[in-house]
Amino acid sequence: MKNIILIGFMGSGKTVVGKMISEKLNRKFIDIDKLIEEEQGQTIQEIFSDLGEGYFRKLEKEMVVRAVKDGNQVIATGGGVVLDPENMANLRKNGVIIWLAVSPEAARRRTQGDGSRPLLRVNYPEQTIEELLGFREPFYSQADFKVETSNLSVEEVVSKILNFLEGGEGNE
Ligand code: S3P
């Protein structure tokens, strides 16, 4: 069985949605960022500040390669994984890719007060979110299916994805 891959911006709900899907479908859940943190013995924030974003992207790329060796999993990715075409090719090999889309306002609301995201530890996170989201949109849109999550509960997002996976709904 193919992996179910969740992509999307910070605050789009990849982790919480992924966990719920994995429970409902009785599949293993993995979170690429969490695996990197465990292996590195550092938080994402520490990796960015000690080793730099470039180094994090290298770790992320290696972790994607390893994660997709197994099938039948639900995989939550970091928001920037889509920027590297090789990551996308690897994720797609044995995976169906789901984009959890989010508006800038919802992304801001959901990430506010959470210092764990180095890219948003800036003076004007609203502006950074707008810029990053705009730039990344074409990358996220390579997904097989898109769910607009901004005004939906986790349960509603999960149910849309399950419906799609069962063949009930085409790409939005
Ligand atoms: C990033 C998103 C983060 C994490 C890192 C970089 C990004 O993951 O991988 O801080 O470039 O958007 P989440 O999307 O889980 O917050």
Coordinates of N, CA, C and O and ligand atoms in Angstrom, one line a residue:
M1 N 0.8 -1.2 0.0 CA 0.0 0.0 0.0 C 0.9 1.2 0.0 O 1.9 1.3 0.7
K2 N 0.4 2.3 -0.7 CA 1.2 3.5 -0.8 C 1.2 4.3 0.5 O 0.3 4.1 1.3
N3 N 2.2 5.1 0.7 CA 2.2 6.0 1.8 C 1.2 7.1 1.6 O 1.0 7.5 0.4
I4 N 0.7 7.7 2.6 CA -0.1 8.9 2.5 C 0.8 10.0 3.0 O 1.2 10.0 4.2
I5 N 1.1 11.0 2.1 CA 2.1 12.0 2.5 C 1.3 13.3 2.6 O 0.6 13.7 1.7
L6 N 1.6 14.0 3.8 CA 0.9 15.3 4.0 C 1.9 16.4 3.8 O 3.0 16.4 4.5
I7 N 1.6 17.3 2.9 CA 2.5 18.5 2.7 C 1.6 19.7 3.0 O 0.4 19.6 3.0
G8 N 2.3 20.8 3.2 CA 1.6 22.1 3.5 C 2.4 23.0 4.4 O 3.4 22.6 5.0
F9 N 1.9 24.2 4.5 CA 2.6 25.2 5.2 C 2.6 25.0 6.7 O 1.8 24.2 7.2
M10 N 3.5 25.6 7.4 CA 3.5 25.6 8.9 C 2.1 26.0 9.4 O 1.6 27.0 8.9
G11 N 1.6 25.2 10.3 CA 0.3 25.5 10.8 C -0.9 24.9 10.0 O -2.0 25.2 10.3
S12 N -0.6 24.2 9.0 CA -1.7 23.6 8.2 C -2.3 22.4 8.8 O -3.3 21.9 8.4
G13 N -1.6 21.8 9.8 CA -2.2 20.7 10.6 C -1.7 19.3 10.2 O -2.3 18.3 10.5
K14 N -0.5 19.3 9.6 CA 0.0 18.0 9.0 C 0.1 17.0 10.1 O -0.2 15.8 10.0
T15 N 0.7 17.4 11.3 CA 0.9 16.4 12.4 C -0.4 15.9 13.0 O -0.6 14.7 13.1
V16 N -1.2 16.8 13.3 CA -2.5 16.4 14.0 C -3.4 15.6 13.1 O -4.0 14.6 13.4
V17 N -3.5 16.1 11.8 CA -4.3 15.3 10.8 C -3.7 14.0 10.5 O -4.4 13.0 10.5
G18 N -2.3 14.0 10.4 CA -1.7 12.7 10.1 C -1.9 11.7 11.2 O -2.1 10.5 10.9
K19 N -1.8 12.1 12.4 CA -2.0 11.2 13.5 C -3.4 10.6 13.5 O -3.6 9.4 13.7
M20 N -4.4 11.4 13.2 CA -5.7 10.9 13.2 C -6.0 9.9 12.1 O -6.6 8.9 12.2
I21 N -5.4 10.3 10.9 CA -5.6 9.4 9.7 C -4.9 8.0 10.1 O -5.5 6.9 9.8
S22 N -3.7 8.1 10.7 CA -3.0 6.8 11.0 C -3.8 6.0 11.9 O -3.9 4.8 11.8
E23 N -4.5 6.6 12.9 CA -5.3 5.8 13.8 C -6.5 5.2 13.1 O -6.8 4.0 13.3
K24 N -7.1 6.0 12.3 CA -8.4 5.5 11.6 C -8.0 4.4 10.7 O -8.8 3.5 10.5
L25 N -6.9 4.5 10.0 CA -6.5 3.5 9.0 C -5.6 2.4 9.6 O -5.2 1.5 8.8
N26 N -5.3 2.6 10.8 CA -4.4 1.6 11.5 C -3.1 1.5 10.8 O -2.6 0.4 10.4
R27 N -2.5 2.6 10.5 CA -1.2 2.6 9.8 C -0.2 3.3 10.7 O -0.6 4.1 11.6
K28 N 1.1 3.1 10.4 CA 2.1 3.7 11.2 C 2.2 5.2 10.8 O 2.0 5.6 9.6
F29 N 2.4 6.1 11.8 CA 2.5 7.5 11.6 C 4.0 7.9 11.8 O 4.6 7.6 12.8
I30 N 4.5 8.6 10.8 CA 5.9 9.2 11.1 C 5.9 10.7 10.7 O 5.2 11.1 9.8
D31 N 6.7 11.4 11.4 CA 6.8 12.9 11.2 C 8.3 13.1 10.9 O 9.2 12.9 11.7
I32 N 8.6 13.6 9.7 CA 10.0 13.7 9.2 C 10.8 14.6 10.2 O 11.9 14.3 10.6
D33 N 10.2 15.7 10.6 CA 10.9 16.7 11.5 C 11.2 16.0 12.9 O 12.3 16.2 13.4
K34 N 10.3 15.2 13.3 CA 10.4 14.6 14.6 C 11.6 13.5 14.5 O 12.4 13.5 15.4
L35 N 11.7 12.8 13.4 CA 12.7 11.8 13.2 C 14.1 12.5 13.2 O 15.1 12.0 13.7
I36 N 14.1 13.7 12.5 CA 15.4 14.4 12.4 C 15.8 14.9 13.8 O 17.0 14.7 14.2
E37 N 14.8 15.4 14.6 CA 15.2 15.9 15.9 C 15.7 14.7 16.8 O 16.7 14.9 17.5
E38 N 15.0 13.6 16.7 CA 15.4 12.4 17.5 C 16.9 12.0 17.2 O 17.7 11.8 18.0
E39 N 17.1 11.9 15.9 CA 18.4 11.4 15.4 C 19.5 12.4 15.7 O 20.6 12.0 16.1
Q40 N 19.2 13.6 15.6 CA 20.2 14.7 15.7 C 20.4 15.0 17.2 O 21.4 15.6 17.6
G41 N 19.4 14.7 18.0 CA 19.5 15.0 19.5 C 19.3 16.5 19.7 O 19.8 17.1 20.7
Q42 N 18.7 17.2 18.8 CA 18.5 18.7 18.8 C 17.1 19.0 18.3 O 16.6 18.3 17.4
T43 N 16.6 20.1 18.8 CA 15.3 20.6 18.2 C 15.6 21.2 16.8 O 16.7 21.5 16.5
I44 N 14.5 21.4 16.0 CA 14.6 22.0 14.7 C 15.2 23.4 14.9 O 16.1 23.8 14.2
Q45 N 14.7 24.1 15.9 CA 15.2 25.4 16.2 C 16.7 25.4 16.5 O 17.5 26.2 15.9
E46 N 17.2 24.4 17.2 CA 18.7 24.3 17.5 C 19.5 24.0 16.3 O 20.5 24.5 16.1
I47 N 18.9 23.1 15.5 CA 19.6 22.7 14.2 C 19.8 24.0 13.3 O 20.9 24.2 12.8
F48 N 18.7 24.7 13.2 CA 18.8 26.0 12.4 C 19.8 26.9 12.9 O 20.6 27.5 12.2
S49 N 19.8 27.1 14.3 CA 20.7 28.2 14.8 C 22.1 27.7 14.9 O 23.1 28.5 14.7
D50 N 22.4 26.4 15.2 CA 23.7 25.9 15.3 C 24.4 25.6 13.9 O 25.5 25.8 13.7
L51 N 23.6 25.0 13.1 CA 24.1 24.4 11.8 C 23.6 25.1 10.6 O 24.2 24.9 9.5
G52 N 22.6 25.8 10.7 CA 22.0 26.6 9.5 C 20.9 25.8 8.8 O 20.8 24.6 8.9
E53 N 20.2 26.6 8.0 CA 19.0 26.0 7.3 C 19.5 25.0 6.2 O 18.9 24.0 6.0
G54 N 20.6 25.4 5.6 CA 21.2 24.5 4.5 C 21.4 23.1 5.1 O 21.1 22.1 4.4
Y55 N 22.0 23.0 6.3 CA 22.3 21.7 6.9 C 21.0 21.0 7.2 O 20.9 19.8 7.0
F56 N 20.0 21.7 7.7 CA 18.7 21.1 8.0 C 18.1 20.5 6.8 O 17.6 19.4 6.8
R57 N 18.2 21.3 5.6 CA 17.6 20.8 4.4 C 18.3 19.5 3.9 O 17.7 18.6 3.3
K58 N 19.6 19.4 4.2 CA 20.3 18.1 3.9 C 19.8 17.0 4.7 O 19.6 15.9 4.2
L59 N 19.7 17.2 6.0 CA 19.1 16.2 6.9 C 17.7 15.8 6.5 O 17.3 14.6 6.5
E60 N 16.9 16.8 6.1 CA 15.5 16.5 5.7 C 15.5 15.7 4.4 O 14.7 14.7 4.4
K61 N 16.4 16.0 3.5 CA 16.4 15.2 2.3 C 16.8 13.7 2.5 O 16.2 12.8 1.9
E62 N 17.8 13.6 3.4 CA 18.2 12.2 3.7 C 17.1 11.4 4.4 O 16.9 10.3 4.2
M63 N 16.4 12.1 5.3 CA 15.3 11.5 6.0 C 14.2 11.1 5.1 O 13.5 10.1 5.3
V64 N 13.9 11.9 4.1 CA 12.8 11.6 3.2 C 13.2 10.3 2.4 O 12.4 9.3 2.3
V65 N 14.4 10.2 2.0 CA 14.9 9.0 1.3 C 14.6 7.7 2.2 O 14.1 6.7 1.7
R66 N 15.0 7.9 3.4 CA 14.8 6.7 4.3 C 13.4 6.4 4.6 O 13.0 5.3 4.7
A67 N 12.6 7.5 4.8 CA 11.2 7.3 5.2 C 10.4 6.6 4.2 O 9.5 5.8 4.5
V68 N 10.7 6.8 2.9 CA 9.8 6.2 1.9 C 10.2 4.8 1.5 O 9.6 4.2 0.6
K69 N 11.2 4.3 2.2 CA 11.6 2.9 1.9 C 10.5 1.9 2.3 O 10.3 0.9 1.6
D70 N 9.8 2.3 3.4 CA 8.6 1.5 3.7 C 7.4 2.1 3.1 O 7.3 3.3 2.9
G71 N 6.4 1.2 3.0 CA 5.1 1.7 2.5 C 4.0 1.7 3.6 O 4.4 1.4 4.8
N72 N 2.8 1.9 3.3 CA 1.7 1.8 4.2 C 1.8 2.7 5.4 O 1.2 2.4 6.5
Q73 N 2.5 3.8 5.3 CA 2.6 4.7 6.5 C 1.9 6.0 6.2 O 1.5 6.3 5.0
V74 N 1.6 6.8 7.2 CA 1.2 8.2 7.0 C 2.4 9.0 7.4 O 2.9 8.9 8.5
I75 N 2.8 9.9 6.5 CA 4.0 10.7 6.7 C 3.7 12.2 6.7 O 3.2 12.7 5.7
A76 N 4.0 12.8 7.8 CA 3.9 14.3 7.9 C 5.3 14.8 7.6 O 6.3 14.4 8.1
T77 N 5.3 15.8 6.7 CA 6.6 16.4 6.3 C 6.7 17.8 6.9 O 5.7 18.4 7.4
G78 N 7.9 18.4 6.8 CA 8.0 19.8 7.2 C 7.6 20.7 6.0 O 7.6 20.3 4.8
G79 N 7.2 21.9 6.4 CA 6.5 22.8 5.4 C 7.4 23.1 4.2 O 6.9 23.5 3.1
G80 N 8.7 23.0 4.3 CA 9.6 23.4 3.2 C 10.1 22.2 2.3 O 10.9 22.3 1.4
V81 N 9.6 21.0 2.6 CA 10.1 19.8 2.0 C 9.9 19.9 0.4 O 10.6 19.3 -0.4
V82 N 8.8 20.6 0.1 CA 8.4 20.6 -1.3 C 9.3 21.4 -2.2 O 9.2 21.3 -3.5
L83 N 10.2 22.2 -1.6 CA 11.0 23.1 -2.4 C 12.1 22.3 -3.2 O 12.6 22.8 -4.2
D84 N 12.4 21.1 -2.8 CA 13.4 20.4 -3.5 C 12.7 19.3 -4.4 O 12.1 18.4 -3.9
P85 N 12.9 19.4 -5.7 CA 12.2 18.5 -6.6 C 12.5 17.0 -6.3 O 11.7 16.2 -6.6
E86 N 13.7 16.8 -5.8 CA 14.1 15.4 -5.6 C 13.3 14.9 -4.4 O 12.9 13.7 -4.4
N87 N 13.0 15.7 -3.4 CA 12.2 15.3 -2.3 C 10.8 14.9 -2.9 O 10.2 13.9 -2.5
M88 N 10.3 15.7 -3.7 CA 8.9 15.5 -4.3 C 8.9 14.2 -5.1 O 8.0 13.3 -4.9
A89 N 9.9 14.0 -5.8 CA 10.0 12.7 -6.6 C 10.1 11.5 -5.7 O 9.4 10.5 -6.0
N90 N 10.9 11.6 -4.7 CA 11.0 10.5 -3.7 C 9.7 10.2 -3.0 O 9.3 9.1 -2.8
L91 N 9.0 11.3 -2.6 CA 7.8 11.1 -1.9 C 6.7 10.5 -2.8 O 5.8 9.7 -2.4
R92 N 6.8 10.9 -4.0 CA 5.7 10.5 -5.0 C 5.9 9.0 -5.4 O 4.9 8.3 -5.8
K93 N 7.1 8.5 -5.3 CA 7.4 7.1 -5.8 C 6.4 6.1 -5.3 O 5.9 5.4 -6.1
N94 N 6.2 6.1 -4.0 CA 5.3 5.1 -3.5 C 4.3 5.9 -2.5 O 3.9 5.3 -1.5
G95 N 3.9 7.1 -2.9 CA 3.0 7.8 -2.0 C 2.0 8.6 -2.8 O 2.1 9.0 -3.9
V96 N 0.8 8.8 -2.1 CA -0.2 9.8 -2.6 C 0.0 11.0 -1.8 O 0.1 11.0 -0.5
I97 N 0.1 12.2 -2.5 CA 0.5 13.4 -1.8 C -0.8 14.3 -1.6 O -1.5 14.6 -2.5
I98 N -1.0 14.6 -0.3 CA -2.1 15.5 0.0 C -1.6 16.8 0.5 O -0.8 16.9 1.4
W99 N -2.2 17.9 0.0 CA -1.8 19.2 0.4 C -2.9 19.8 1.4 O -4.0 19.9 1.0
L100 N -2.4 20.1 2.6 CA -3.3 20.8 3.5 C -3.0 22.3 3.3 O -2.0 22.8 3.8
A101 N -3.9 22.9 2.6 CA -3.8 24.3 2.3 C -4.3 25.2 3.5 O -5.2 24.7 4.2
V102 N -3.7 26.3 3.6 CA -4.1 27.2 4.8 C -3.9 28.7 4.3 O -3.0 29.0 3.6
S103 N -4.8 29.5 4.8 CA -4.7 30.9 4.5 C -3.6 31.5 5.4 O -3.3 31.0 6.4
P104 N -3.1 32.7 5.0 CA -2.0 33.3 5.8 C -2.6 33.6 7.2 O -1.8 33.5 8.2
E105 N -3.8 34.0 7.3 CA -4.4 34.4 8.6 C -4.5 33.2 9.5 O -4.1 33.2 10.7
A106 N -4.9 32.0 8.9 CA -5.0 30.8 9.8 C -3.6 30.3 10.1 O -3.4 29.8 11.3
A107 N -2.7 30.4 9.2 CA -1.3 30.0 9.5 C -0.8 30.8 10.7 O -0.1 30.3 11.6
R108 N -1.0 32.1 10.6 CA -0.5 33.0 11.7 C -1.2 32.6 13.0 O -0.5 32.5 14.0
R109 N -2.5 32.5 13.0 CA -3.3 32.1 14.2 C -2.7 30.8 14.8 O -2.5 30.8 16.0
R110 N -2.5 29.9 14.0 CA -2.1 28.5 14.5 C -0.7 28.4 15.0 O -0.3 27.5 15.7
T111 N 0.2 29.4 14.5 CA 1.6 29.2 14.8 C 2.0 30.3 15.9 O 3.1 30.3 16.4
Q112 N 1.1 31.2 16.2 CA 1.4 32.3 17.1 C 1.8 31.8 18.5 O 1.2 30.8 19.0
G113 N 2.8 32.4 19.0 CA 3.2 32.0 20.4 C 4.0 30.7 20.4 O 4.4 30.2 21.5
D114 N 4.2 30.1 19.3 CA 5.0 28.8 19.3 C 6.4 29.1 18.7 O 6.5 29.4 17.5
G115 N 7.4 29.1 19.5 CA 8.7 29.5 19.1 C 9.5 28.4 18.4 O 10.7 28.5 18.2
S116 N 8.8 27.3 18.1 CA 9.6 26.1 17.6 C 9.9 26.2 16.1 O 10.5 25.3 15.6
R117 N 9.4 27.3 15.5 CA 9.6 27.4 14.0 C 10.5 28.5 13.7 O 10.1 29.7 13.7
P118 N 11.8 28.2 13.4 CA 12.8 29.2 13.2 C 12.4 30.2 12.1 O 12.8 31.4 12.3
L119 N 11.8 29.8 11.1 CA 11.5 30.7 10.0 C 10.5 31.8 10.4 O 10.4 32.9 9.7
L120 N 9.8 31.5 11.5 CA 8.7 32.5 11.9 C 9.2 33.3 13.1 O 8.4 34.1 13.6
R121 N 10.4 33.1 13.5 CA 11.0 33.9 14.6 C 11.6 35.2 14.1 O 12.8 35.4 14.1
V122 N 10.7 36.0 13.6 CA 11.1 37.3 12.9 C 10.3 38.4 13.5 O 9.3 38.1 14.1
N123 N 10.6 39.6 13.1 CA 9.9 40.8 13.7 C 8.4 40.8 13.1 O 7.5 41.2 13.9
Y124 N 8.3 40.5 11.9 CA 6.9 40.6 11.3 C 6.5 39.3 10.6 O 6.5 39.1 9.4
P125 N 6.1 38.3 11.5 CA 5.8 37.0 11.0 C 4.6 37.0 9.9 O 4.7 36.2 9.0
E126 N 3.7 38.0 10.1 CA 2.6 38.1 9.1 C 3.1 38.2 7.7 O 2.7 37.6 6.7
Q127 N 4.1 39.1 7.6 CA 4.7 39.4 6.3 C 5.5 38.2 5.7 O 5.3 37.8 4.6
T128 N 6.2 37.5 6.6 CA 7.0 36.4 6.2 C 6.1 35.3 5.7 O 6.3 34.6 4.7
I129 N 5.0 35.1 6.5 CA 4.0 34.0 6.1 C 3.4 34.3 4.7 O 3.4 33.4 3.9
E130 N 3.0 35.6 4.5 CA 2.5 35.9 3.2 C 3.5 35.6 2.1 O 3.1 35.0 1.0
E131 N 4.7 36.0 2.3 CA 5.7 35.9 1.2 C 6.0 34.4 1.0 O 6.1 34.0 -0.2
L132 N 6.3 33.7 2.1 CA 6.6 32.2 1.9 C 5.5 31.5 1.3 O 5.7 30.6 0.4
L133 N 4.2 31.8 1.7 CA 3.1 31.1 1.2 C 2.9 31.3 -0.3 O 2.7 30.4 -1.1
G134 N 3.1 32.6 -0.7 CA 3.0 33.0 -2.1 C 4.0 32.2 -2.9 O 3.7 31.7 -4.0
F135 N 5.2 32.2 -2.4 CA 6.3 31.6 -3.2 C 6.1 30.1 -3.3 O 6.4 29.5 -4.3
R136 N 5.6 29.5 -2.2 CA 5.5 28.0 -2.2 C 4.3 27.4 -2.8 O 4.2 26.2 -3.1
E137 N 3.3 28.3 -3.0 CA 2.0 27.8 -3.6 C 2.2 26.8 -4.8 O 1.6 25.8 -4.8
P138 N 3.0 27.2 -5.8 CA 3.2 26.3 -7.0 C 3.8 25.0 -6.6 O 3.6 24.0 -7.3
F139 N 4.6 25.0 -5.6 CA 5.2 23.7 -5.1 C 4.2 22.8 -4.5 O 4.1 21.7 -4.8
Y140 N 3.4 23.4 -3.6 CA 2.4 22.6 -2.9 C 1.3 22.1 -3.9 O 0.8 21.0 -3.7
S141 N 1.1 22.9 -4.9 CA 0.0 22.5 -5.9 C 0.4 21.3 -6.7 O -0.4 20.8 -7.5
Q142 N 1.6 20.8 -6.5 CA 1.9 19.5 -7.2 C 1.3 18.3 -6.6 O 1.5 17.2 -7.0
A143 N 0.6 18.5 -5.5 CA -0.1 17.4 -4.8 C -1.2 16.7 -5.6 O -1.7 17.3 -6.6
D144 N -1.5 15.5 -5.2 CA -2.6 14.8 -5.9 C -4.0 15.3 -5.4 O -5.0 15.1 -6.1
F145 N -4.0 15.8 -4.2 CA -5.3 16.3 -3.7 C -5.1 17.4 -2.7 O -4.1 17.4 -2.0
K146 N -6.0 18.4 -2.8 CA -5.8 19.6 -1.9 C -7.0 19.7 -1.0 O -8.2 19.6 -1.4
V147 N -6.8 20.0 0.3 CA -7.9 20.3 1.2 C -7.6 21.7 1.8 O -6.5 22.0 2.3
E148 N -8.6 22.6 1.6 CA -8.5 23.9 2.2 C -8.9 23.8 3.7 O -10.0 23.6 4.0
T149 N -7.9 23.9 4.6 CA -8.1 23.6 6.0 C -8.5 24.8 6.9 O -9.0 24.6 8.0
S150 N -8.4 26.0 6.3 CA -8.5 27.2 7.2 C -9.8 27.2 8.1 O -9.7 27.6 9.2
N151 N -10.9 26.8 7.5 CA -12.1 26.9 8.3 C -12.7 25.5 8.6 O -13.9 25.4 8.9
L152 N -11.9 24.5 8.6 CA -12.3 23.2 8.9 C -11.7 22.7 10.2 O -10.6 23.0 10.6
S153 N -12.5 21.8 10.9 CA -11.9 21.1 12.1 C -11.0 20.0 11.6 O -11.1 19.6 10.4
V154 N -10.2 19.5 12.5 CA -9.3 18.4 12.2 C -10.2 17.2 11.7 O -9.8 16.6 10.6
E155 N -11.3 16.9 12.3 CA -12.1 15.8 11.9 C -12.6 16.0 10.5 O -12.7 15.0 9.7
E156 N -13.0 17.2 10.2 CA -13.5 17.5 8.8 C -12.4 17.3 7.7 O -12.7 16.8 6.7
V157 N -11.2 17.8 8.1 CA -10.1 17.6 7.1 C -9.8 16.1 6.9 O -9.7 15.6 5.8
V158 N -9.8 15.4 8.0 CA -9.5 13.9 7.9 C -10.6 13.3 7.1 O -10.3 12.4 6.2
S159 N -11.8 13.6 7.3 CA -12.9 13.0 6.6 C -12.8 13.3 5.1 O -13.1 12.4 4.2
K160 N -12.4 14.5 4.7 CA -12.3 14.8 3.3 C -11.1 13.9 2.7 O -11.2 13.5 1.5
I161 N -10.1 13.8 3.4 CA -9.0 13.0 2.9 C -9.4 11.5 2.8 O -9.1 10.9 1.7
L162 N -10.0 11.0 3.8 CA -10.4 9.6 3.7 C -11.4 9.4 2.5 O -11.3 8.4 1.8
N163 N -12.3 10.3 2.3 CA -13.2 10.2 1.2 C -12.5 10.2 -0.1 O -12.8 9.4 -1.0
F164 N -11.5 11.1 -0.3 CA -10.6 11.1 -1.5 C -9.9 9.7 -1.7 O -9.9 9.2 -2.8
L165 N -9.4 9.2 -0.6 CA -8.6 8.0 -0.7 C -9.5 6.8 -1.1 O -9.0 5.9 -1.7
E166 N -10.7 6.9 -0.7 CA -11.7 5.8 -1.0 C -12.2 6.0 -2.4 O -13.0 5.3 -2.9
G167 N -11.7 7.1 -3.1 CA -12.1 7.3 -4.5 C -13.4 8.1 -4.6 O -14.0 8.1 -5.7
G168 N -13.9 8.7 -3.5 CA -15.1 9.4 -3.5 C -15.1 10.8 -4.1 O -16.1 11.4 -4.4
E169 N -13.9 11.4 -4.3 CA -13.8 12.8 -4.7 C -12.5 13.0 -5.5 O -11.5 12.5 -5.1
G170 N -12.6 13.8 -6.5 CA -11.4 14.1 -7.3 C -10.6 15.2 -6.7 O -11.0 15.8 -5.7
N171 N -9.6 15.7 -7.4 CA -8.8 16.8 -7.0 C -9.7 18.1 -7.0 O -10.4 18.3 -7.9
E172 N -9.5 18.9 -6.0 CA -10.3 20.1 -5.9 C -9.8 21.2 -6.9 O -8.7 21.3 -7.1
Ligands
S3P1 C1 9.7 24.6 7.8 C2 8.7 24.0 8.5 C3 8.8 23.2 9.7 C4 10.3 22.7 9.9 C5 11.2 23.8 9.7 C6 11.1 24.5 8.3 C7 9.5 25.3 6.6 O1 7.9 22.2 9.8 O2 10.5 21.7 8.9 O3 11.0 24.7 10.7 O4 10.4 25.6 5.8 O5 8.3 25.6 6.3 P1 6.3 22.4 10.0 O6 5.7 22.6 8.7 O7 5.9 21.1 10.6 O8 6.2 23.5 11.0

